[in-house]
GROMACS .gro file of C-alpha atoms in nm:
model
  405
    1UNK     CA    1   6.113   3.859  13.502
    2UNK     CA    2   6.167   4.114  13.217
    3UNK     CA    3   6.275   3.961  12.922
    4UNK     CA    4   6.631   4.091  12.875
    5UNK     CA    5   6.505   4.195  12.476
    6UNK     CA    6   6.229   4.417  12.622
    7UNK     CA    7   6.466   4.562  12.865
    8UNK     CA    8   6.727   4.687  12.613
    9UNK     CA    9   6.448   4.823  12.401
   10UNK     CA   10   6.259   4.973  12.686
   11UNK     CA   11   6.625   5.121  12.762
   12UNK     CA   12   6.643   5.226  12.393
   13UNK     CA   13   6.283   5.432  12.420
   14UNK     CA   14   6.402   5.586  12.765
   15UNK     CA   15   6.745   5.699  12.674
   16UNK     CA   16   6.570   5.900  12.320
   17UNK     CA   17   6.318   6.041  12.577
   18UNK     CA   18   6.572   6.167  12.832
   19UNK     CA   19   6.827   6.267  12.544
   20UNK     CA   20   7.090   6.060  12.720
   21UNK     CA   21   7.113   5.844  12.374
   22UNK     CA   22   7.447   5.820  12.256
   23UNK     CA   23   7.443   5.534  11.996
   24UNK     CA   24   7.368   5.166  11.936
   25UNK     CA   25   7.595   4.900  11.788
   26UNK     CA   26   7.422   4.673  11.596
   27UNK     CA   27   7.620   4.343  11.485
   28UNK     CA   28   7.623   3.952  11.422
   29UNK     CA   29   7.383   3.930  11.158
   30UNK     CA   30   7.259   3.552  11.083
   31UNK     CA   31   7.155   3.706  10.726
   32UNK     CA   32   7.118   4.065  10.625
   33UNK     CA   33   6.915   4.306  10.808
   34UNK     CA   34   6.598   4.464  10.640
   35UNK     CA   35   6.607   4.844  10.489
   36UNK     CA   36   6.510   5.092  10.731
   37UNK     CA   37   6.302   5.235  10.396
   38UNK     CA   38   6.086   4.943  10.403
   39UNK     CA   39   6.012   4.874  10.722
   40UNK     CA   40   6.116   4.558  10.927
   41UNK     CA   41   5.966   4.305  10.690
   42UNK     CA   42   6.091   4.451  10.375
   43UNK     CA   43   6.342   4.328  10.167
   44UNK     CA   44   6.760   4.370  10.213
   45UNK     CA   45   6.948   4.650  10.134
   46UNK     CA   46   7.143   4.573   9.839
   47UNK     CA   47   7.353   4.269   9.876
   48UNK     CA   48   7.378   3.905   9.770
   49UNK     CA   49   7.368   3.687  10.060
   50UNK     CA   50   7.694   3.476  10.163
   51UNK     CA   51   7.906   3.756   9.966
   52UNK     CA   52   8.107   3.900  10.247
   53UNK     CA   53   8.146   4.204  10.061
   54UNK     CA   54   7.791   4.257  10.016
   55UNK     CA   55   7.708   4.122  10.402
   56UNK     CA   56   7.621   4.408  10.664
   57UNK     CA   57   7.904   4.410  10.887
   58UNK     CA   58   7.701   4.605  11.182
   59UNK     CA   59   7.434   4.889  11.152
   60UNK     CA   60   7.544   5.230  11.382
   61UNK     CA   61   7.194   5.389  11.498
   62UNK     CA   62   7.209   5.742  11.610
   63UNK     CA   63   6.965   6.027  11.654
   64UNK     CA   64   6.974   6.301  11.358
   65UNK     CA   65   6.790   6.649  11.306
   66UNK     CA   66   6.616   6.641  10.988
   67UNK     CA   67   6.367   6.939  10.896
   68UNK     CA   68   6.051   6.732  10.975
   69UNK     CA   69   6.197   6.639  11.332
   70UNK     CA   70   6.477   6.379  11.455
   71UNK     CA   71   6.513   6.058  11.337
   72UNK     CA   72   6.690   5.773  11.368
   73UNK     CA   73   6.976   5.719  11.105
   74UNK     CA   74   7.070   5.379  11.049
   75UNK     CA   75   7.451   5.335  10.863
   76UNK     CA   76   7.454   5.022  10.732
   77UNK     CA   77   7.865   4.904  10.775
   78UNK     CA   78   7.976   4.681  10.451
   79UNK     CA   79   8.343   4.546  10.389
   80UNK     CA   80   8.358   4.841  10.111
   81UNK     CA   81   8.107   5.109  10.172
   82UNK     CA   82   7.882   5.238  10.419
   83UNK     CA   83   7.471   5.288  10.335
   84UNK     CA   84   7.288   5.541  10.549
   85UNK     CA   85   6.894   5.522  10.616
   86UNK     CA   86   6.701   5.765  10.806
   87UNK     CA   87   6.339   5.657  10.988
   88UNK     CA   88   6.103   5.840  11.232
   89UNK     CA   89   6.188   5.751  11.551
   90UNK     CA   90   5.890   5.520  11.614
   91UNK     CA   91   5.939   5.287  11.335
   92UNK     CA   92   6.312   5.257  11.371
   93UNK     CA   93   6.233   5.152  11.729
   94UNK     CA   94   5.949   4.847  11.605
   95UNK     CA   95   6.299   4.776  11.318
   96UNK     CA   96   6.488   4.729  11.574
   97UNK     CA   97   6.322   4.538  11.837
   98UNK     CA   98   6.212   4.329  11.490
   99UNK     CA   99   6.561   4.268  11.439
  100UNK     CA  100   6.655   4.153  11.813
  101UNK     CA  101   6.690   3.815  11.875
  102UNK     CA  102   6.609   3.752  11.559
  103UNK     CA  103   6.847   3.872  11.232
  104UNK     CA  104   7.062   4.064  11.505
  105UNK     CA  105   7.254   3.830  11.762
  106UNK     CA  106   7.445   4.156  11.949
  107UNK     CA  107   7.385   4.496  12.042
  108UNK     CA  108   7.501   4.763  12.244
  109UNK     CA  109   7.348   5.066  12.374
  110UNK     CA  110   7.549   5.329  12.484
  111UNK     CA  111   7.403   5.661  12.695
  112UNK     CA  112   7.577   5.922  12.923
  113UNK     CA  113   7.480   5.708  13.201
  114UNK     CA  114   7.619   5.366  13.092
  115UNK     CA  115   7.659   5.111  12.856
  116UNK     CA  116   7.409   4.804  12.821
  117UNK     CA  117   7.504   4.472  12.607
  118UNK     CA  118   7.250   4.204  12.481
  119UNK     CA  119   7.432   3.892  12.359
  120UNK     CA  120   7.269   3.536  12.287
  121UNK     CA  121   7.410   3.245  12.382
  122UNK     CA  122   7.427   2.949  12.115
  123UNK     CA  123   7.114   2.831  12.225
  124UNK     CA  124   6.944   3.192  12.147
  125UNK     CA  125   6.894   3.258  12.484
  126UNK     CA  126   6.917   3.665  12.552
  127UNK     CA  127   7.173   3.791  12.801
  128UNK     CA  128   7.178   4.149  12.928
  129UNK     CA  129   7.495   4.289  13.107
  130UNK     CA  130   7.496   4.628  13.226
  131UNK     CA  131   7.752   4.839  13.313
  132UNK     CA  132   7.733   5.210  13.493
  133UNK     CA  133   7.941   5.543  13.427
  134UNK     CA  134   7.881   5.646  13.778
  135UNK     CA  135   8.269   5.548  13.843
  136UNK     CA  136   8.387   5.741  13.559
  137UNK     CA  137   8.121   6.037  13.644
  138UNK     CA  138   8.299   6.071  13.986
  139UNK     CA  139   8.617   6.111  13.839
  140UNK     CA  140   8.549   6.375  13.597
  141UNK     CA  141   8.360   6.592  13.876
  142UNK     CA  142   8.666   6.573  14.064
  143UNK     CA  143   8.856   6.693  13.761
  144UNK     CA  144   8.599   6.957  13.700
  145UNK     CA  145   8.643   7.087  14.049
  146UNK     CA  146   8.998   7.194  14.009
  147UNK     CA  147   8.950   7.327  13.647
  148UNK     CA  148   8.943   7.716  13.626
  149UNK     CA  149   8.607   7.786  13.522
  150UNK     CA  150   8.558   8.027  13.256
  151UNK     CA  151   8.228   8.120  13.410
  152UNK     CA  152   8.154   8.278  13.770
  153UNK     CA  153   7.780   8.279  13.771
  154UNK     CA  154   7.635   7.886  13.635
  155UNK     CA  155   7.282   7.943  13.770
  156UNK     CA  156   7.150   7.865  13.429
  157UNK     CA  157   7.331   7.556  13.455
  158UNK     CA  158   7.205   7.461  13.761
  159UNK     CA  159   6.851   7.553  13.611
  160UNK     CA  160   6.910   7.322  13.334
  161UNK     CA  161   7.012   7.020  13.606
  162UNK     CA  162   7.409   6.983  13.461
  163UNK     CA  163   7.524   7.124  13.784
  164UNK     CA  164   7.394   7.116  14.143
  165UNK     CA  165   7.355   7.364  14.401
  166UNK     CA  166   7.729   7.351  14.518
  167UNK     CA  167   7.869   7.377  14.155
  168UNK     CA  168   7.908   7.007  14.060
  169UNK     CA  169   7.808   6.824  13.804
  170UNK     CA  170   7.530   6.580  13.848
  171UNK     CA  171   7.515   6.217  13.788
  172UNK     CA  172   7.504   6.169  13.430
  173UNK     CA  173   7.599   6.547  13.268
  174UNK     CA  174   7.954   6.539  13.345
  175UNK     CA  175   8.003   6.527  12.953
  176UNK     CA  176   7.692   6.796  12.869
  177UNK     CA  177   7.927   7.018  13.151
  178UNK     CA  178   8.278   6.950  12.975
  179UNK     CA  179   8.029   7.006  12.618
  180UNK     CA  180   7.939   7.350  12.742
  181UNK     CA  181   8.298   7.436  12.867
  182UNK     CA  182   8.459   7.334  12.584
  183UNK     CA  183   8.228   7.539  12.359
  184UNK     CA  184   8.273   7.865  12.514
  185UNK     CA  185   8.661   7.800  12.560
  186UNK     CA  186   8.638   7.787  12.168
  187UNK     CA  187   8.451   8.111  12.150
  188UNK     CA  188   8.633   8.300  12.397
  189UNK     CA  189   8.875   8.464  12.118
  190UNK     CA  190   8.569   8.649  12.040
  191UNK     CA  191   8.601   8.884  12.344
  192UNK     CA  192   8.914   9.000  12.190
  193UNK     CA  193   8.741   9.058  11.873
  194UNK     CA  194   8.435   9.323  12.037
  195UNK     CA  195   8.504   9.630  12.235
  196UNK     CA  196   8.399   9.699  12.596
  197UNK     CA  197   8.042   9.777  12.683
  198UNK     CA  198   7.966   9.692  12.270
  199UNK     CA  199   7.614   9.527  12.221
  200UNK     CA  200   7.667   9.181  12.020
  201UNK     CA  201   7.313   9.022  11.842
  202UNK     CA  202   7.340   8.664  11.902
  203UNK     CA  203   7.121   8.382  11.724
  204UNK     CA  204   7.125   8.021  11.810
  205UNK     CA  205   6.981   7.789  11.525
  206UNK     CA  206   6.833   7.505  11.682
  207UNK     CA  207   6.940   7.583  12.024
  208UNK     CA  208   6.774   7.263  12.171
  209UNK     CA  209   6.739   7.299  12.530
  210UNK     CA  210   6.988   7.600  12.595
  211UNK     CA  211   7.275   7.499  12.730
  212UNK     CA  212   7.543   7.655  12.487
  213UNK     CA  213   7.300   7.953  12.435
  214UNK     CA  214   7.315   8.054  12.832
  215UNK     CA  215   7.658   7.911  12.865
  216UNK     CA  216   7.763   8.172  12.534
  217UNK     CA  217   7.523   8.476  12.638
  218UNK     CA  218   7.659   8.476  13.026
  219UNK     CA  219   7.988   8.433  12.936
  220UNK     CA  220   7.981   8.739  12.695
  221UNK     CA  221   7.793   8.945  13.036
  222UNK     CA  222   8.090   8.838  13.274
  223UNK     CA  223   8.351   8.998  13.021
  224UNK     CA  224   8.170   9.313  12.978
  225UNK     CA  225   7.924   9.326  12.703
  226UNK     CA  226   7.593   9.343  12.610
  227UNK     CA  227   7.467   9.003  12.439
  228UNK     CA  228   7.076   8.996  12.312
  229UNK     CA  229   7.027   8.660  12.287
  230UNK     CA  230   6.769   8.502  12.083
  231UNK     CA  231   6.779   8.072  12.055
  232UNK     CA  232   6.567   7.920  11.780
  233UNK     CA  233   6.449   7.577  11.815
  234UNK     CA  234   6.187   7.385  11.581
  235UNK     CA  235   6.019   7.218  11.951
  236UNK     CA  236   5.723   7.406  12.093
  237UNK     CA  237   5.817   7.263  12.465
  238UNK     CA  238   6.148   7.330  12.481
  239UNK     CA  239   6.124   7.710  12.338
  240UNK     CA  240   5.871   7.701  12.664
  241UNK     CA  241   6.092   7.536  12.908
  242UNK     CA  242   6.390   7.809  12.811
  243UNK     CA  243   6.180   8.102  12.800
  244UNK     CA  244   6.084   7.983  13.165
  245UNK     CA  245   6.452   7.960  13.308
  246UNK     CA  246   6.547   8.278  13.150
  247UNK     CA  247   6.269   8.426  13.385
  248UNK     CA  248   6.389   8.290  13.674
  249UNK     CA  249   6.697   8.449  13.590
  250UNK     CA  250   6.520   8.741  13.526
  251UNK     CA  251   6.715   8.808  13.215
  252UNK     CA  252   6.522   8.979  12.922
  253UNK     CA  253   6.791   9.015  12.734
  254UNK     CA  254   6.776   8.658  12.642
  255UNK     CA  255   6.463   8.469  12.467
  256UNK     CA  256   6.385   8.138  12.259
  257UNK     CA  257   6.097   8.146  11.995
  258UNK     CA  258   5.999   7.872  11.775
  259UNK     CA  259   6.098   7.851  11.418
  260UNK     CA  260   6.429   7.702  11.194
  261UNK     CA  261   6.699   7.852  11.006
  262UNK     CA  262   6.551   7.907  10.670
  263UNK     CA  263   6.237   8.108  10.815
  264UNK     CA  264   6.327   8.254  11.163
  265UNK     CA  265   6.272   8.647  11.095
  266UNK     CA  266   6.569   8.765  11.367
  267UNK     CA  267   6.788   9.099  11.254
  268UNK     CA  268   7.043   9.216  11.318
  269UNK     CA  269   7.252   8.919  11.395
  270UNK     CA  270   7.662   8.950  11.439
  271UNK     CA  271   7.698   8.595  11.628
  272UNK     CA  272   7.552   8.335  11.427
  273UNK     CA  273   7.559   7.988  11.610
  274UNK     CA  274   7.415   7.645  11.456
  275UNK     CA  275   7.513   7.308  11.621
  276UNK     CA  276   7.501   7.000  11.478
  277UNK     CA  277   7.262   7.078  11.149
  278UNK     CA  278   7.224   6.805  10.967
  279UNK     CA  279   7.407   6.755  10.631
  280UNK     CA  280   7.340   7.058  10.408
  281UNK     CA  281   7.174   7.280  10.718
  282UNK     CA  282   7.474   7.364  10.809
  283UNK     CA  283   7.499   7.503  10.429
  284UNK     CA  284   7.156   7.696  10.465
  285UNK     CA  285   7.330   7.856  10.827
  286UNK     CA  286   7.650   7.938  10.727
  287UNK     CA  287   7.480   8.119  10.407
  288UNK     CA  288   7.255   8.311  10.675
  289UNK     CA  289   7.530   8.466  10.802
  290UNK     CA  290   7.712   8.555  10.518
  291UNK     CA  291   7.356   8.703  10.399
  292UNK     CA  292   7.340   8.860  10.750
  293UNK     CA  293   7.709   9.000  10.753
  294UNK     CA  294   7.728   8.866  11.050
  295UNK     CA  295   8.085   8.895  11.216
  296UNK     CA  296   8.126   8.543  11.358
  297UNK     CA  297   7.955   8.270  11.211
  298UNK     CA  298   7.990   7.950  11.441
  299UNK     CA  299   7.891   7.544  11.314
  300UNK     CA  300   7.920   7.234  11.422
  301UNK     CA  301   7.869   7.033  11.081
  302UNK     CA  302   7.700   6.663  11.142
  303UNK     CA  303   7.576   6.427  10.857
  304UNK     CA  304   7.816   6.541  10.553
  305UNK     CA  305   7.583   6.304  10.305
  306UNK     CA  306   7.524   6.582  10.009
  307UNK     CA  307   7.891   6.523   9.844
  308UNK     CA  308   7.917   6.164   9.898
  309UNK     CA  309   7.748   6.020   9.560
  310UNK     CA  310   7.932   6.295   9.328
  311UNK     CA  311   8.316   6.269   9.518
  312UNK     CA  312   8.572   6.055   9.264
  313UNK     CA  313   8.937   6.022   9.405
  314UNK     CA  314   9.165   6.263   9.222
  315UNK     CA  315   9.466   6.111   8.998
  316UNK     CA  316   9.716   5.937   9.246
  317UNK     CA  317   9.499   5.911   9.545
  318UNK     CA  318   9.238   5.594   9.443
  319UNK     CA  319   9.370   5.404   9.719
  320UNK     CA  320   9.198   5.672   9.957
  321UNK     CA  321   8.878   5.575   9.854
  322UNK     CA  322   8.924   5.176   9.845
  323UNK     CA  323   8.697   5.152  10.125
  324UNK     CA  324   8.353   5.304  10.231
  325UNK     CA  325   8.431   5.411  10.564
  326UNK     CA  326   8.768   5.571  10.338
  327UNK     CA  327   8.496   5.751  10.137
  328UNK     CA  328   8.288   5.882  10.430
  329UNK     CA  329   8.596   6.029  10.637
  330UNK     CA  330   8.712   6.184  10.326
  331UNK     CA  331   8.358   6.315  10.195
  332UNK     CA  332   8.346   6.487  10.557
  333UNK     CA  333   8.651   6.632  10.550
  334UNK     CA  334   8.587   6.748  10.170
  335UNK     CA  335   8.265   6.958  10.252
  336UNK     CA  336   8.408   7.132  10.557
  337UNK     CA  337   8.696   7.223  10.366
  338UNK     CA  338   8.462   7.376  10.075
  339UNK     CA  339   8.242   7.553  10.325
  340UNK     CA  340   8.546   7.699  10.474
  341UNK     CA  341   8.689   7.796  10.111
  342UNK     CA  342   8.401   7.943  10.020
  343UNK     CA  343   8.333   8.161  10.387
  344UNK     CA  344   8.760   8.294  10.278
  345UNK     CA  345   8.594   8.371   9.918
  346UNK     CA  346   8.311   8.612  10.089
  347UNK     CA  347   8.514   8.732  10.352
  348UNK     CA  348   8.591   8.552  10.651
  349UNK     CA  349   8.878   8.435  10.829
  350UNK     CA  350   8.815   8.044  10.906
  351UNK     CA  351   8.933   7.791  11.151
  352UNK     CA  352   8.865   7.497  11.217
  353UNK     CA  353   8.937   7.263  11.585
  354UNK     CA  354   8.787   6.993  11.817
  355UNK     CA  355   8.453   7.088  11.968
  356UNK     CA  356   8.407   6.737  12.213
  357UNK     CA  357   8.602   6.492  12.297
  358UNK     CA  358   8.526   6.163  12.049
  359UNK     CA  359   8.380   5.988  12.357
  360UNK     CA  360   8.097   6.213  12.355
  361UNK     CA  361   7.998   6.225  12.008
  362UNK     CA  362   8.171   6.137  11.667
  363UNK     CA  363   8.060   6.479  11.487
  364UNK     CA  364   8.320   6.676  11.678
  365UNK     CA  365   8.490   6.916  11.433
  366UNK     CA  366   8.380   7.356  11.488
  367UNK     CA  367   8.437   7.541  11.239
  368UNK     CA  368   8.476   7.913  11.374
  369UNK     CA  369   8.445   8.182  11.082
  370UNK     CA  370   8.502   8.565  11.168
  371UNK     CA  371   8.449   8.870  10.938
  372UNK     CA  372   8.780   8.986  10.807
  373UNK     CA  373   8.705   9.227  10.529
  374UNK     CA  374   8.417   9.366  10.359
  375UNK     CA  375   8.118   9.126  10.278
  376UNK     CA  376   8.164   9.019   9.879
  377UNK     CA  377   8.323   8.786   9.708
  378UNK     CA  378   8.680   8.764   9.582
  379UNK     CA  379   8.678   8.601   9.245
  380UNK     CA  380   9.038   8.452   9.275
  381UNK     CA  381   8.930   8.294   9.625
  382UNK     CA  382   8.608   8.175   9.420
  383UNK     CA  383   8.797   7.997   9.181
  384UNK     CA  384   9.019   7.848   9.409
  385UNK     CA  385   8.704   7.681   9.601
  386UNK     CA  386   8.554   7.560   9.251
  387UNK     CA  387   8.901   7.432   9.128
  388UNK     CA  388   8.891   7.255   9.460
  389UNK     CA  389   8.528   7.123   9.398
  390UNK     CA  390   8.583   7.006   9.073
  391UNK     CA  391   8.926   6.821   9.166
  392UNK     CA  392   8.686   6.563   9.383
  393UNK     CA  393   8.459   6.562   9.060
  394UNK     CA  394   8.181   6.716   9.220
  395UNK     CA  395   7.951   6.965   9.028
  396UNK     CA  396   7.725   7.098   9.280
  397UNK     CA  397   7.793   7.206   9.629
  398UNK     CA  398   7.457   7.382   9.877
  399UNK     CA  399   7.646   7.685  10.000
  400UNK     CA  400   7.814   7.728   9.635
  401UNK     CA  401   7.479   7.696   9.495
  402UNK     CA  402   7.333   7.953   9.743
  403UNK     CA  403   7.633   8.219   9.704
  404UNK     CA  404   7.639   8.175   9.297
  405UNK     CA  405   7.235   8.203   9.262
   0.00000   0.00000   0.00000
């Protein structure tokens, strides 16, 4: 019989390679966990041991885009601030089976298709208990059916494997089909924004596998106009794989090539679309599209980590930032509030709104920003950004950096 420690981890390796990963719950630490930094037999992250203040509480492990590929990021939980450490996937798979049954006493994966818990008894003996989302699954495809759907034609859906032949979703992408729904709902205001029969340049940064790059591009056909579609993605198969269903659809008005947001040579561009960039990619995107003139420029901010070491609680509000998880909450709603001060400054009407339900992902906020005036900036929207800034003491900002250069 398995033992229920290779099981989770073998669950761990499959879920990453099936990008059905949603996060793991690391907790009940015997003594402090190693550094992701220095590998599973390095030394603690900063902490003296038996201080409960400088204990790990848990570690959160999810799946980040970096330039040189995803990684795991480790956030270390403490009573009074939070520690993030990113690893290549490999090695943060050997920390963590290092840690198992070891250091770590619980953890829980979670993945669109169900939730897995290893616990040890007080004898260390591993326990695994499963549980599936094929109940809840059922549920939501009911729901789905009697939704209106803001698309008529989902054969790129069905191409992708969120929906089957008759329309429904299939076992385990009932959230990737209320993802894609959601998104273009959120877009939709667009249409009222673009004339009939008008051609509209869209680029996806780090489009993945396509879903919300179809979803957007049909969507924009159905309601009569002309979309030419380009996704960029950094991953040499799945540029392939989307390039492939787009000529089954015999579409050439849509097309993935390989490349990221900093070097991709694609003009003109009016839609400008980048999804969960991590930390100050988002920054390099959203200053593409002011560069671009671009008339809608669409993110989905993840990883806010650039502001977090510079950000001091203004007069009056110190009890805000008592706590680290205080500090990361407000350092994430700090930079998106910036980005969208500084998109007003050069022009753009901004809003901001839920993109996914919390239960699919914590990084959930869209910030929607569409051209309102002539490109440029407007020095007394400038200064209102920087007096902003500087009220959360912080001196330097990416996308205030890039605009000011």
């Amino acid at each position: 019989m398995t033992d229920p420690v290779e099981q989770l981890v073998t669950a761990i390796r499959d879920s990453i390679d099936d990008q059905t990963f949603q996060k793991l719950t690391l907790g009940k630490f015997q003594n402090d966990p190693p550094s992701p930094s220095y590998g599973a037999t390095g030394p603690p992250p900063p902490g003296r041991r038996g201080d409960r203040a400088a204990s790990v509480q848990n570690v959160y492990v999810r799946i980040v885009n970096l330039k040189t590929g995803p990684h795991l990021s480790f956030v270390y939980r403490y009573l009074n601030q939070d520690i993030t450490k990113n690893s290549p996937i490999p090695e943060g798979i050997e920390i963590i089976t290092g840690w198992l049954g070891g250091t770590c006493r619980s953890a829980t994966l979670l993945t669109s298709k169900g939730r897995q818990q290893l616990l040890f008894g007080r004898r260390g003996q591993p326990r695994l208990f499963s549980q599936d989302s094929s109940s809840s699954v059922g549920t939501s495809r009911a729901h789905d059916r009697e939704k209106v759907r803001l698309l008529r034609d989902e054969r790129a859906l069905e191409l992708l494997g969120v929906i089957d032949s008759g329309g429904r979703p299939r076992a385990q992408m009932g959230n990737k089909y209320r993802q894609v729904h959601h998104f273009i709902e959120a877009l939709a205001p667009i249409l009222k924004g673009a004339s009939p029969g008008e051609t509209l340049h869209i680029v996806d940064m780090g489009c993945g596998k396509g879903y919300l790059t179809f979803a957007l591009h049909q969507l924009l056909r159905e309601n009569g106009l002309n979309p030419v579609t380009v996704g960029v993605e950094k991953r040499d198969s799945l540029v392939e794989s989307a390039n492939a269903i787009a000529g089954q659809l015999g579409d050439n008005s849509i097309r993935f090539i390989q490349g990221e947001i900093n070097d991709v040579d694609v003009k003109p561009i009016d839609i400008l679309i980048a999804l969960h960039a991590c930390d100050t990619a988002t920054d390099d995107a959203i200053y593409r599209g002011i560069q671009e003139e671009c008339r809608w420029v669409v993110v989905s901010p993840c990883c806010q980590h650039e502001l977090r070491p510079q950000l001091t609680a203004p007069a009056g509000l110190e009890p805000m930032f008592r706590h680290g998880i205080q500090v990361d909450r407000m350092t994430e709603t700090v930079t998106d509030t910036l980005r969208c001060l500084y998109l007003e400054a050069w022009g753009y009407q901004t809003r901001i709104q839920e993109f996914v339900g919390t239960e699919h992902t914590a990084k959930n906020l869209l910030i929607v920003a569409s051209r309102a005036r002539k490109p440029g900036p407007s020095q007394d929207l400038v200064e209102r950004a920087l007096e902003f800034q500087h009220r959360f003491g912080i001196q330097n900002q990416r996308l205030q950096t890039l605009l000011m250069a």
